[in-house]
Short mmCIF file of C-alpha atoms and ligand atoms in Angstrom, two decimals:
data_model
loop_
_atom_site.label_atom_id
_atom_site.label_comp_id
_atom_site.label_asym_id
_atom_site.label_seq_id
_atom_site.Cartn_x
_atom_site.Cartn_y
_atom_site.Cartn_z
CA MET C 23 46.89 -75.78 12.71
CA THR C 24 44.99 -73.44 14.65
CA ILE C 25 44.91 -72.70 18.44
CA HIS C 26 41.70 -73.43 20.07
CA SER C 27 42.81 -75.27 23.23
CA ASN C 28 41.16 -73.15 26.10
CA HIS C 29 37.75 -74.12 24.65
CA THR C 30 35.16 -74.96 27.22
CA GLU C 31 35.74 -75.49 30.96
CA PRO C 32 37.87 -78.65 30.81
CA LEU C 33 37.65 -81.58 33.03
CA LEU C 34 40.81 -82.07 34.55
CA THR C 35 42.23 -85.62 35.24
CA GLU C 36 45.45 -86.92 36.49
CA TYR C 37 47.94 -88.82 34.57
CA GLU C 38 51.32 -90.24 35.55
CA ASN C 39 54.68 -89.52 34.01
CA PRO C 40 56.80 -90.90 32.40
CA ILE C 41 54.24 -92.14 29.82
CA ILE C 42 56.94 -94.47 28.39
CA PRO C 43 59.37 -95.49 31.19
CA GLY C 44 62.97 -96.58 30.71
CA PHE C 45 65.56 -95.60 28.11
CA HIS C 46 63.27 -93.89 25.49
CA PRO C 47 64.73 -90.47 24.80
CA ASP C 48 64.25 -87.80 22.31
CA PRO C 49 60.45 -88.66 21.62
CA SER C 50 58.80 -87.35 18.59
CA VAL C 51 55.14 -87.71 17.81
CA CYS C 52 52.71 -87.30 14.92
CA ARG C 53 48.99 -87.71 14.40
CA VAL C 54 46.85 -89.44 11.83
CA GLY C 55 43.11 -88.58 12.77
CA GLU C 56 42.79 -90.14 16.22
CA ASP C 57 45.80 -92.21 16.12
CA TYR C 58 49.20 -91.13 17.35
CA TYR C 59 52.52 -92.48 16.62
CA LEU C 60 55.77 -91.94 18.51
CA VAL C 61 59.39 -92.78 17.94
CA CYS C 62 62.65 -92.33 20.02
CA SER C 63 66.27 -92.79 19.94
CA SER C 64 67.90 -96.13 20.20
CA PHE C 65 71.65 -95.49 19.81
CA GLU C 66 73.69 -98.81 19.38
CA TYR C 67 70.76 -101.07 20.14
CA PHE C 68 68.94 -103.06 17.36
CA PRO C 69 66.33 -103.17 16.07
CA GLY C 70 66.52 -99.54 15.90
CA ILE C 71 64.00 -96.58 16.58
CA PRO C 72 61.01 -98.11 18.52
CA VAL C 73 57.70 -96.98 17.11
CA PHE C 74 54.67 -96.75 19.44
CA HIS C 75 50.94 -96.16 18.97
CA SER C 76 48.25 -94.41 21.26
CA ARG C 77 44.86 -92.97 21.00
CA ASP C 78 45.10 -90.91 24.23
CA LEU C 79 48.87 -89.82 24.29
CA ILE C 80 49.19 -91.40 27.84
CA HIS C 81 48.93 -95.11 27.12
CA TRP C 82 51.41 -96.38 24.53
CA GLU C 83 51.84 -99.68 22.86
CA GLN C 84 54.97 -100.48 20.90
CA ILE C 85 54.00 -101.67 17.44
CA GLY C 86 57.43 -102.16 15.73
CA HIS C 87 60.71 -100.64 14.86
CA CYS C 88 61.90 -98.60 11.85
CA ILE C 89 65.25 -100.28 11.58
CA THR C 90 64.73 -104.05 11.52
CA ARG C 91 67.25 -105.32 8.88
CA ASN C 92 70.94 -105.39 8.99
CA SER C 93 70.86 -104.28 5.44
CA GLN C 94 69.29 -101.02 6.53
CA LEU C 95 72.04 -99.76 8.73
CA LYS C 96 75.47 -100.62 9.98
CA LEU C 97 75.87 -99.58 13.73
CA GLU C 98 79.47 -98.72 14.45
CA LYS C 99 81.06 -100.41 17.40
CA GLY C 100 83.34 -98.95 19.93
CA HIS C 101 81.60 -95.70 21.11
CA PRO C 102 79.24 -97.16 23.69
CA ASN C 103 76.08 -95.10 24.52
CA CYS C 104 76.97 -92.39 22.04
CA THR C 105 76.79 -94.04 18.79
CA GLY C 106 74.09 -95.22 16.40
CA ILE C 107 70.66 -93.58 16.09
CA PHE C 108 70.31 -90.14 17.64
CA ALA C 109 66.93 -88.29 17.95
CA PRO C 110 64.56 -89.20 15.34
CA THR C 111 61.53 -87.13 14.04
CA ILE C 112 58.32 -88.74 12.86
CA ARG C 113 56.01 -87.10 10.49
CA TYR C 114 52.91 -88.06 8.39
CA HIS C 115 52.31 -86.33 4.89
CA ASN C 116 49.90 -87.49 2.15
CA GLY C 117 49.48 -90.94 3.23
CA ILE C 118 53.15 -91.60 4.06
CA PHE C 119 55.06 -91.77 7.52
CA TYR C 120 58.47 -90.37 7.45
CA VAL C 121 61.07 -90.94 10.21
CA ILE C 122 64.27 -88.86 9.83
CA THR C 123 67.26 -89.31 12.04
CA THR C 124 70.95 -89.52 12.31
CA ASN C 125 73.51 -92.47 12.41
CA VAL C 126 76.23 -91.09 14.35
CA SER C 127 78.80 -93.75 13.70
CA GLY C 128 81.46 -94.90 11.33
CA PRO C 129 81.59 -94.76 7.65
CA GLU C 130 77.81 -94.65 7.26
CA ASP C 131 77.67 -91.67 9.64
CA GLY C 132 75.03 -88.92 8.68
CA ASN C 133 71.41 -87.94 8.28
CA PHE C 134 68.74 -90.04 6.57
CA PHE C 135 65.18 -90.88 6.53
CA VAL C 136 62.97 -94.05 6.07
CA TRP C 137 59.31 -94.14 5.09
CA THR C 138 56.32 -96.41 5.15
CA LYS C 139 52.67 -96.56 4.56
CA ASP C 140 52.13 -98.92 7.41
CA PRO C 141 53.67 -98.00 10.71
CA TYR C 142 53.03 -101.66 11.88
CA GLY C 143 55.06 -102.99 9.10
CA GLU C 144 58.57 -102.64 7.55
CA TRP C 145 60.12 -99.33 6.84
CA SER C 146 62.12 -98.50 3.61
CA ASP C 147 65.66 -98.48 3.02
CA PRO C 148 67.46 -95.34 4.26
CA ILE C 149 67.44 -92.31 1.97
CA LYS C 150 70.35 -89.98 2.72
CA VAL C 151 70.29 -86.23 3.09
CA ASP C 152 73.59 -84.62 2.52
CA LEU C 153 73.27 -82.03 5.41
CA PRO C 154 75.54 -81.92 8.51
CA GLY C 155 74.95 -82.14 12.34
CA ILE C 156 72.20 -83.86 14.18
CA ASP C 157 68.62 -83.77 15.19
CA PRO C 158 66.99 -83.44 11.81
CA SER C 159 63.31 -82.68 11.62
CA LEU C 160 60.86 -82.40 8.58
CA PHE C 161 58.12 -79.68 8.19
CA PHE C 162 55.57 -79.81 5.33
CA ASP C 163 54.29 -76.49 4.55
CA GLU C 164 50.71 -75.94 3.42
CA ASP C 165 51.98 -75.56 -0.40
CA GLY C 166 53.48 -78.96 0.01
CA ARG C 167 57.15 -78.11 0.24
CA CYS C 168 59.27 -80.00 2.72
CA TYR C 169 61.82 -78.30 4.80
CA TYR C 170 64.54 -79.88 6.89
CA THR C 171 65.72 -78.42 10.16
CA GLY C 172 68.69 -79.52 12.07
CA CYS C 173 71.35 -78.30 14.23
CA HIS C 174 75.04 -77.97 13.29
CA GLY C 175 76.16 -75.33 15.97
CA ASN C 176 73.16 -73.33 15.35
CA ILE C 177 69.60 -74.18 14.05
CA PHE C 178 69.52 -74.28 10.07
CA LEU C 179 66.87 -74.81 7.50
CA CYS C 180 66.98 -76.20 4.02
CA GLU C 181 64.20 -77.15 1.52
CA ILE C 182 64.61 -80.72 0.39
CA ASP C 183 62.91 -82.93 -2.09
CA ILE C 184 61.15 -85.65 0.03
CA THR C 185 61.12 -88.20 -2.81
CA ASN C 186 64.99 -88.44 -2.96
CA GLY C 187 66.36 -86.44 0.08
CA LYS C 188 68.19 -84.02 -2.33
CA CYS C 189 68.67 -80.37 -0.95
CA LEU C 190 66.66 -77.71 -3.00
CA GLY C 191 69.05 -74.70 -2.44
CA ASP C 192 71.44 -73.67 0.35
CA ARG C 193 70.99 -74.31 4.11
CA LYS C 194 70.28 -71.14 5.99
CA GLU C 195 70.90 -70.54 9.74
CA ILE C 196 67.64 -69.41 11.31
CA TRP C 197 68.10 -69.23 15.08
CA THR C 198 70.91 -69.34 17.65
CA GLY C 199 68.67 -69.91 20.68
CA THR C 200 68.52 -67.76 23.73
CA GLY C 201 72.10 -68.18 24.67
CA GLY C 202 72.07 -71.80 26.29
CA ALA C 203 74.74 -74.36 25.31
CA TYR C 204 73.86 -76.67 22.40
CA PRO C 205 70.87 -75.21 20.55
CA GLU C 206 69.54 -78.49 19.22
CA GLY C 207 66.42 -80.57 18.69
CA PRO C 208 64.43 -78.22 16.27
CA HIS C 209 61.11 -78.71 15.18
CA LEU C 210 59.10 -76.31 13.14
CA TYR C 211 55.34 -75.79 13.09
CA LYS C 212 52.80 -73.47 11.44
CA ILE C 213 50.31 -72.40 13.85
CA ASN C 214 47.73 -69.58 12.99
CA GLY C 215 49.76 -68.62 9.90
CA CYS C 216 52.91 -68.15 12.05
CA TYR C 217 56.09 -70.40 11.89
CA TYR C 218 57.01 -71.57 15.39
CA LEU C 219 60.47 -72.95 16.00
CA GLN C 220 60.95 -74.89 19.12
CA ILE C 221 64.40 -76.12 20.13
CA SER C 222 66.26 -77.46 23.19
CA GLU C 223 69.25 -75.59 24.86
CA GLY C 224 71.40 -76.18 27.90
CA GLY C 225 72.50 -79.73 26.95
CA THR C 226 70.61 -83.00 27.80
CA GLU C 227 71.58 -82.86 31.53
CA LEU C 228 70.12 -80.88 34.45
CA CYS C 229 70.12 -77.41 32.71
CA HIS C 230 68.07 -78.95 29.65
CA MET C 231 65.23 -76.41 28.55
CA ILE C 232 62.85 -75.78 25.84
CA THR C 233 62.84 -72.48 24.05
CA ILE C 234 60.65 -71.17 21.27
CA ALA C 235 60.65 -68.43 18.65
CA ARG C 236 58.25 -67.49 15.87
CA SER C 237 58.32 -65.77 12.37
CA LYS C 238 55.82 -64.59 9.82
CA THR C 239 58.10 -66.14 7.11
CA ILE C 240 59.72 -69.52 7.18
CA GLU C 241 63.35 -68.25 6.92
CA GLY C 242 62.90 -65.73 9.74
CA PRO C 243 63.70 -63.58 11.34
CA TYR C 244 62.71 -65.59 14.41
CA GLU C 245 61.50 -63.70 17.47
CA SER C 246 62.21 -65.23 20.70
CA CYS C 247 59.36 -65.77 23.25
CA SER C 248 59.93 -63.39 26.14
CA ARG C 249 58.95 -66.31 28.68
CA ASN C 250 61.79 -68.42 27.38
CA PRO C 251 62.74 -71.12 28.57
CA VAL C 252 59.06 -72.09 28.11
CA LEU C 253 59.76 -75.52 29.72
CA THR C 254 62.52 -76.62 32.17
CA THR C 255 62.88 -78.23 35.52
CA ARG C 256 66.36 -76.75 36.13
CA SER C 257 66.84 -75.50 39.75
CA LEU C 258 63.66 -76.87 40.84
CA ALA C 259 62.93 -79.30 43.76
CA LEU C 260 61.02 -81.63 41.51
CA PRO C 261 61.42 -85.42 41.10
CA VAL C 262 61.73 -84.91 37.21
CA LYS C 263 65.01 -83.33 36.04
CA ALA C 264 66.56 -82.59 32.59
CA VAL C 265 63.29 -81.97 30.80
CA GLY C 266 63.91 -81.18 27.17
CA HIS C 267 64.03 -82.30 23.56
CA ALA C 268 60.24 -81.89 22.98
CA ASP C 269 57.77 -82.21 20.17
CA LEU C 270 54.48 -80.29 19.97
CA ILE C 271 51.29 -81.99 18.76
CA GLN C 272 47.70 -80.83 18.48
CA ALA C 273 45.28 -83.59 19.33
CA HIS C 274 42.20 -84.44 17.35
CA ASN C 275 40.00 -82.60 19.90
CA GLY C 276 42.01 -79.32 19.51
CA SER C 277 43.94 -79.65 22.70
CA TRP C 278 47.73 -79.37 22.66
CA TRP C 279 50.47 -81.29 24.08
CA ALA C 280 54.24 -81.92 23.97
CA VAL C 281 56.16 -85.05 24.43
CA CYS C 282 59.62 -84.53 25.82
CA LEU C 283 62.43 -86.36 27.64
CA GLY C 284 63.13 -86.27 31.23
CA ILE C 285 65.00 -88.33 34.06
CA ARG C 286 64.08 -89.60 37.47
CA PRO C 287 67.19 -89.44 39.56
CA ILE C 288 67.78 -92.02 42.28
CA SER C 289 70.21 -90.24 44.46
CA TYR C 290 71.88 -86.99 45.35
CA PRO C 291 73.91 -85.59 43.79
CA TYR C 292 71.70 -86.58 40.99
CA ARG C 293 72.40 -89.92 39.16
CA HIS C 294 69.98 -91.77 36.96
CA ASN C 295 70.14 -95.50 35.85
CA LEU C 296 67.16 -95.84 33.52
CA GLY C 297 68.34 -93.27 30.98
CA ARG C 298 66.26 -90.53 29.55
CA GLU C 299 62.42 -91.51 29.54
CA THR C 300 59.52 -90.12 27.69
CA PHE C 301 57.19 -87.62 29.36
CA LEU C 302 53.97 -85.97 28.46
CA CYS C 303 53.21 -82.29 28.92
CA PRO C 304 50.00 -80.34 28.42
CA VAL C 305 50.17 -77.12 26.51
CA THR C 306 47.91 -74.11 26.49
CA TRP C 307 48.29 -70.75 24.67
CA ASP C 308 48.54 -67.28 26.23
CA GLU C 309 46.73 -64.33 24.86
CA ASP C 310 49.96 -63.23 22.81
CA GLY C 311 49.82 -66.65 21.04
CA TRP C 312 52.77 -68.28 22.63
CA PRO C 313 52.54 -71.81 24.19
CA VAL C 314 52.42 -72.42 27.98
CA TYR C 315 53.94 -75.86 28.85
CA GLY C 316 52.93 -77.90 31.77
CA ASN C 317 52.52 -76.16 35.18
CA ASP C 318 53.70 -72.66 34.25
CA GLY C 319 56.70 -74.05 32.32
CA THR C 320 57.61 -77.08 34.53
CA LEU C 321 56.77 -80.77 34.54
CA ASP C 322 56.07 -83.31 37.42
CA LEU C 323 55.44 -87.01 37.79
CA LYS C 324 51.70 -86.50 38.31
CA MET C 325 49.99 -84.02 36.02
CA LYS C 326 46.55 -82.68 36.00
CA ALA C 327 45.23 -81.97 32.43
CA ALA C 328 42.14 -82.06 30.30
CA CYS C 329 43.24 -85.55 28.94
CA LEU C 330 41.76 -87.26 25.87
CA PRO C 331 39.25 -90.15 26.64
CA GLU C 332 41.23 -93.00 28.15
CA TYR C 333 42.49 -95.54 25.80
CA SER C 334 43.62 -99.02 27.12
CA VAL C 335 46.59 -100.77 25.53
CA PRO C 336 47.49 -104.30 26.23
CA GLN C 337 49.66 -104.52 29.36
CA PRO C 338 53.21 -105.48 28.67
CA LYS C 339 53.81 -109.12 29.39
CA ASP C 340 55.86 -109.61 32.55
CA ARG C 341 56.82 -113.02 31.35
CA ASP C 342 58.30 -114.18 28.10
CA ASP C 343 58.26 -117.98 27.59
CA PHE C 344 60.17 -117.66 24.39
CA ASP C 345 57.37 -119.83 22.58
CA CYS C 346 57.32 -117.63 19.44
CA GLU C 347 59.46 -117.73 16.35
CA LYS C 348 60.20 -114.00 16.73
CA LEU C 349 61.52 -112.11 19.64
CA ASP C 350 59.01 -109.76 21.36
CA LEU C 351 59.44 -106.03 20.44
CA CYS C 352 60.95 -105.24 23.84
CA TRP C 353 64.02 -107.31 23.04
CA ASN C 354 67.26 -105.77 21.64
CA PHE C 355 70.73 -106.78 20.62
CA ILE C 356 73.76 -104.65 20.95
CA TYR C 357 74.85 -103.42 17.57
CA ASN C 358 73.76 -105.37 14.42
CA PRO C 359 72.81 -108.98 15.39
CA ILE C 360 74.76 -111.90 14.08
CA PRO C 361 72.00 -114.37 13.21
CA GLU C 362 74.16 -117.52 13.97
CA LEU C 363 74.47 -116.36 17.71
CA TRP C 364 70.83 -116.75 18.73
CA SER C 365 67.72 -118.73 18.06
CA LEU C 366 64.17 -119.31 19.17
CA THR C 367 63.71 -122.32 16.93
CA ASP C 368 66.85 -124.50 17.44
CA HIS C 369 65.22 -125.57 20.71
CA PRO C 370 61.57 -124.46 20.62
CA GLY C 371 60.35 -122.73 23.72
CA PHE C 372 63.94 -121.59 24.67
CA LEU C 373 66.04 -118.61 23.79
CA THR C 374 69.32 -120.29 22.74
CA LEU C 375 72.45 -118.26 22.73
CA TYR C 376 75.75 -119.42 21.08
CA GLY C 377 78.45 -117.50 22.84
CA ASN C 378 81.23 -116.21 20.50
CA GLU C 379 84.71 -115.23 21.36
CA HIS C 380 83.89 -111.69 22.42
CA SER C 381 83.28 -111.06 26.17
CA LEU C 382 80.80 -108.71 27.95
CA HIS C 383 84.00 -106.47 28.41
CA GLU C 384 84.20 -105.70 24.74
CA ALA C 385 82.14 -103.25 22.39
CA GLU C 386 81.33 -105.94 20.10
CA GLN C 387 78.39 -108.03 18.62
CA LEU C 388 77.81 -110.57 21.35
CA ALA C 389 75.47 -113.43 22.01
CA TRP C 390 73.40 -110.94 24.02
CA VAL C 391 69.65 -110.20 24.06
CA GLY C 392 68.35 -107.54 26.46
CA ARG C 393 65.49 -105.38 27.53
CA ARG C 394 65.37 -102.04 29.15
CA GLN C 395 65.09 -101.65 32.83
CA GLU C 396 61.86 -99.60 32.91
CA HIS C 397 61.40 -99.28 36.78
CA ILE C 398 63.69 -98.37 39.64
CA GLU C 399 62.16 -101.15 41.83
CA CYS C 400 61.83 -104.41 40.01
CA LYS C 401 62.65 -108.16 40.17
CA VAL C 402 63.88 -110.20 37.19
CA ARG C 403 64.19 -114.00 36.99
CA THR C 404 65.15 -116.42 34.38
CA LEU C 405 65.75 -120.20 34.17
CA LEU C 406 69.08 -120.93 32.49
CA SER C 407 70.49 -124.25 31.21
CA PHE C 408 74.23 -124.25 30.30
CA PHE C 409 76.92 -126.61 30.81
CA PRO C 410 80.22 -124.82 30.41
CA VAL C 411 82.81 -127.38 29.18
CA LEU C 412 85.98 -125.24 29.00
CA ASP C 413 87.46 -122.57 31.38
CA GLY C 414 86.02 -119.19 30.47
CA GLU C 415 82.67 -120.34 28.87
CA GLU C 416 80.02 -118.32 30.58
CA ALA C 417 76.32 -117.56 30.43
CA GLY C 418 74.18 -115.66 32.71
CA LEU C 419 72.05 -112.46 33.63
CA THR C 420 73.56 -109.00 33.43
CA VAL C 421 72.57 -105.57 34.26
CA TYR C 422 74.28 -103.62 31.75
CA MET C 423 75.03 -99.96 30.93
CA ASN C 424 77.77 -100.72 28.67
CA HIS C 425 80.69 -102.97 28.17
CA LEU C 426 82.71 -101.06 30.83
CA HIS C 427 79.89 -100.83 33.27
CA HIS C 428 77.84 -103.96 34.31
CA TYR C 429 77.21 -106.50 36.91
CA GLU C 430 76.27 -110.09 36.31
CA ILE C 431 75.53 -113.54 37.72
CA ALA C 432 76.78 -116.29 35.44
CA LEU C 433 77.43 -119.97 35.13
CA THR C 434 81.12 -120.68 34.19
CA ARG C 435 84.03 -123.02 34.50
CA MET C 436 87.15 -122.02 36.32
CA GLU C 437 90.16 -124.30 36.51
CA GLY C 438 88.03 -127.07 35.54
CA ILE C 439 85.43 -126.53 38.25
CA GLY C 440 81.94 -125.44 37.31
CA CYS C 441 80.77 -122.38 39.39
CA LEU C 442 78.38 -119.73 39.63
CA ILE C 443 80.02 -116.24 39.88
CA VAL C 444 78.82 -112.74 40.66
CA ARG C 445 81.14 -110.17 38.90
CA ARG C 446 80.94 -106.32 38.86
CA ARG C 447 82.76 -104.05 36.40
CA ILE C 448 82.89 -100.37 36.92
CA GLY C 449 85.07 -98.70 34.36
CA SER C 450 88.71 -100.05 34.68
CA LEU C 451 87.96 -101.64 37.91
CA TRP C 452 86.49 -105.13 37.94
CA ARG C 453 86.16 -108.11 40.22
CA ILE C 454 84.59 -111.57 40.67
CA GLU C 455 82.87 -110.93 44.11
CA ASN C 456 81.85 -114.32 44.81
CA ILE C 457 82.56 -117.89 43.21
CA ILE C 458 79.93 -120.69 44.21
CA PRO C 459 80.89 -124.27 43.04
CA TYR C 460 78.08 -125.22 40.89
CA GLU C 461 77.91 -128.43 38.80
CA ALA C 462 74.20 -128.63 38.10
CA GLU C 463 73.32 -127.79 34.48
CA SER C 464 70.33 -125.48 35.27
CA VAL C 465 69.93 -122.61 37.47
CA TYR C 466 67.38 -120.13 38.38
CA LEU C 467 68.81 -116.70 38.32
CA GLU C 468 67.26 -113.55 40.04
CA LEU C 469 68.08 -109.81 40.17
CA ARG C 470 66.47 -107.47 42.48
CA ALA C 471 66.84 -103.74 41.68
CA ASP C 472 65.84 -100.71 43.85
CA ALA C 473 67.36 -97.34 44.23
CA GLU C 474 70.32 -98.50 46.15
CA ASN C 475 71.43 -101.93 45.01
CA TYR C 476 71.22 -104.57 42.34
CA SER C 477 71.18 -107.84 44.26
CA PHE C 478 71.77 -111.28 42.72
CA PHE C 479 70.23 -114.52 43.87
CA TYR C 480 70.05 -118.20 42.58
CA SER C 481 68.17 -121.09 43.16
CA LEU C 482 68.34 -124.88 42.28
CA ASP C 483 64.56 -125.57 42.29
CA GLY C 484 62.86 -122.08 41.73
CA GLU C 485 61.51 -122.17 45.36
CA GLU C 486 64.24 -121.34 47.58
CA TYR C 487 66.62 -118.54 46.44
CA TYR C 488 70.04 -117.88 47.99
CA LYS C 489 71.93 -114.50 47.87
CA ALA C 490 75.03 -114.47 45.78
CA GLY C 491 76.10 -110.82 45.80
CA GLN C 492 75.13 -107.16 45.15
CA GLY C 493 76.40 -104.05 43.94
CA GLU C 494 75.56 -100.25 44.22
CA VAL C 495 73.18 -98.92 41.68
CA GLN C 496 74.99 -95.60 41.59
CA TYR C 497 77.93 -97.01 39.77
CA LEU C 498 75.87 -98.14 36.73
CA THR C 499 74.31 -94.75 36.13
CA THR C 500 74.73 -92.22 33.18
CA GLU C 501 76.71 -89.86 35.45
CA VAL C 502 79.29 -92.55 36.31
CA GLY C 503 79.75 -94.72 33.12
CA GLY C 504 77.01 -93.96 30.62
CA ARG C 505 76.11 -91.19 28.15
CA PHE C 506 72.76 -91.35 26.27
CA THR C 507 71.40 -94.70 27.30
CA GLY C 508 69.87 -96.47 30.14
CA ASN C 509 70.42 -99.78 31.79
CA TYR C 510 69.36 -103.20 30.26
CA PHE C 511 68.78 -106.59 31.69
CA GLY C 512 70.70 -108.82 29.37
CA LEU C 513 70.86 -112.65 28.82
CA TYR C 514 74.03 -113.57 27.41
CA ALA C 515 76.78 -116.26 26.66
CA SER C 516 80.36 -115.78 25.88
CA GLY C 517 83.34 -117.95 25.33
CA ASN C 518 85.70 -115.15 26.62
CA GLY C 519 88.25 -115.54 23.84
CA ARG C 520 86.92 -118.44 21.79
CA ALA C 521 83.51 -119.68 20.88
CA CYS C 522 81.54 -121.60 23.38
CA THR C 523 81.40 -125.33 22.99
CA THR C 524 77.88 -125.53 24.28
CA PRO C 525 74.73 -123.46 23.98
CA ALA C 526 73.03 -121.56 26.53
CA ARG C 527 69.26 -121.89 26.76
CA PHE C 528 66.97 -119.54 28.52
CA ASP C 529 63.57 -121.16 29.21
CA TRP C 530 61.81 -118.03 30.33
CA PHE C 531 62.36 -114.48 31.51
CA GLN C 532 60.28 -112.59 33.98
CA VAL C 533 60.26 -108.92 35.27
CA LYS C 534 58.01 -107.87 38.09
CA ASN C 535 57.69 -104.19 38.66
CA SER C 536 56.97 -103.14 42.28
C1 6LW P 19 70.29 -85.49 20.96
C2 6LW P 19 70.09 -84.40 21.36
C3 6LW P 19 69.79 -84.58 22.84
O1 6LW P 19 70.63 -85.84 19.56
O2 6LW P 19 70.64 -85.45 23.11
O3 6LW P 19 68.62 -84.27 24.55
C4 6LW P 19 71.06 -86.02 22.00
N1 6LW P 19 68.83 -84.06 23.46
O4 6LW P 19 68.98 -83.51 20.77
C5 6LW P 19 71.09 -87.55 22.09
O5 6LW P 19 70.09 -87.99 22.55
#
């Protein structure tokens, strides 16, 4: 790769961050001609590792996932928001896309990669790489050799055979970073004949930062850039915080960019409920051949840059009528799905959920289908048909950080009486806040989100909505109850101790962002 970014007088345009809102952390990007592909972490959610496509780096369309078959990967239960798929890297080499990542869970713990020739299609079964730690990345040198970088205390390098994942030699520690906590997220690039090693330090919270070093030879010694950290928003009065975990890319017109994660806090002290989101940062080069990220090393919600020609992607649908035989790409399960717990074909036009014995309070495979909350202010509606027969049978709409932190509105039966409840769970504290006797078999449910509250409403006819309860957003934030993920809007059913006797049918789901 060559540096020729400060070519002619560039025309500056404005774009908005985040480029992929909601829980989409640890982004990694690659280019094939004029096409760009991006992946990010998915933790305990399935399908795993969303794959996006763009032609201008700003507008992205989800085109699939790398982990779509239960047989590819077992997601271990029990460690919410800190298990499953961590920090993937995507690279393209000789007609093949590779995504390398870590499954941080259970007996299948470890690093592996999957590959495909068609990123719109299915990906291979995992090929294990017997190297420790997290945040694996791949670098293909000009001579065709493939190098793995990862972090295990410090940053290490190891040549591997990309056909089978076997190590070719010992791993070698190549950088300890600049002294910040947790040197991690390494990516190696060869630019103008020099090896550049870009990493994150400071941890994924408010002190997060990007640092960079370079060397004439791949094994080092790596010389740290005197301007490190080259990208951070720590200690700055900017609306974007925790910027880090970046991947550099040279665009087809020669310009340089980085994708990275960041958060948009909702309150002070800073708390965030959407998880870590994907941001875009323009990159230029100084006269000493070091990259300059964003606005002199910082990043904002609105950025001025010499952007690629605008590329329009289909607007994400704000309403899903569940009319297809496959779930839209935005929907996820928690852990590996159990096929018997959900269907789009049993009752065409509806998402049918068959509640099992597990409740929302358990880190278990549930009859639960959810999608990310992508905007701080939004309104969600769904039409649910459910007739609970036995006490405890329940189905509804939840805003869900994890099994210990969620608020929901649901139809259930208590002491033989059909009712609508609003329940809030915050750690070990939980309470049903409102019980409204309700015997009708269908109900319109609504959830309004803003920076302060999640508010629940219901309606019998879809016209007139009545408020049923509300809860503070701040208690459903990463800082209170989460770890590496953001909030989901989930549709669910549960028998709370035994399987439900009747199915729950969701006719449609709608989210409107304000
Ligand atoms: C990821 C690490 C990080 O592995 O957080 O922000 C961890 N960076 O690089 C989980 O996303």
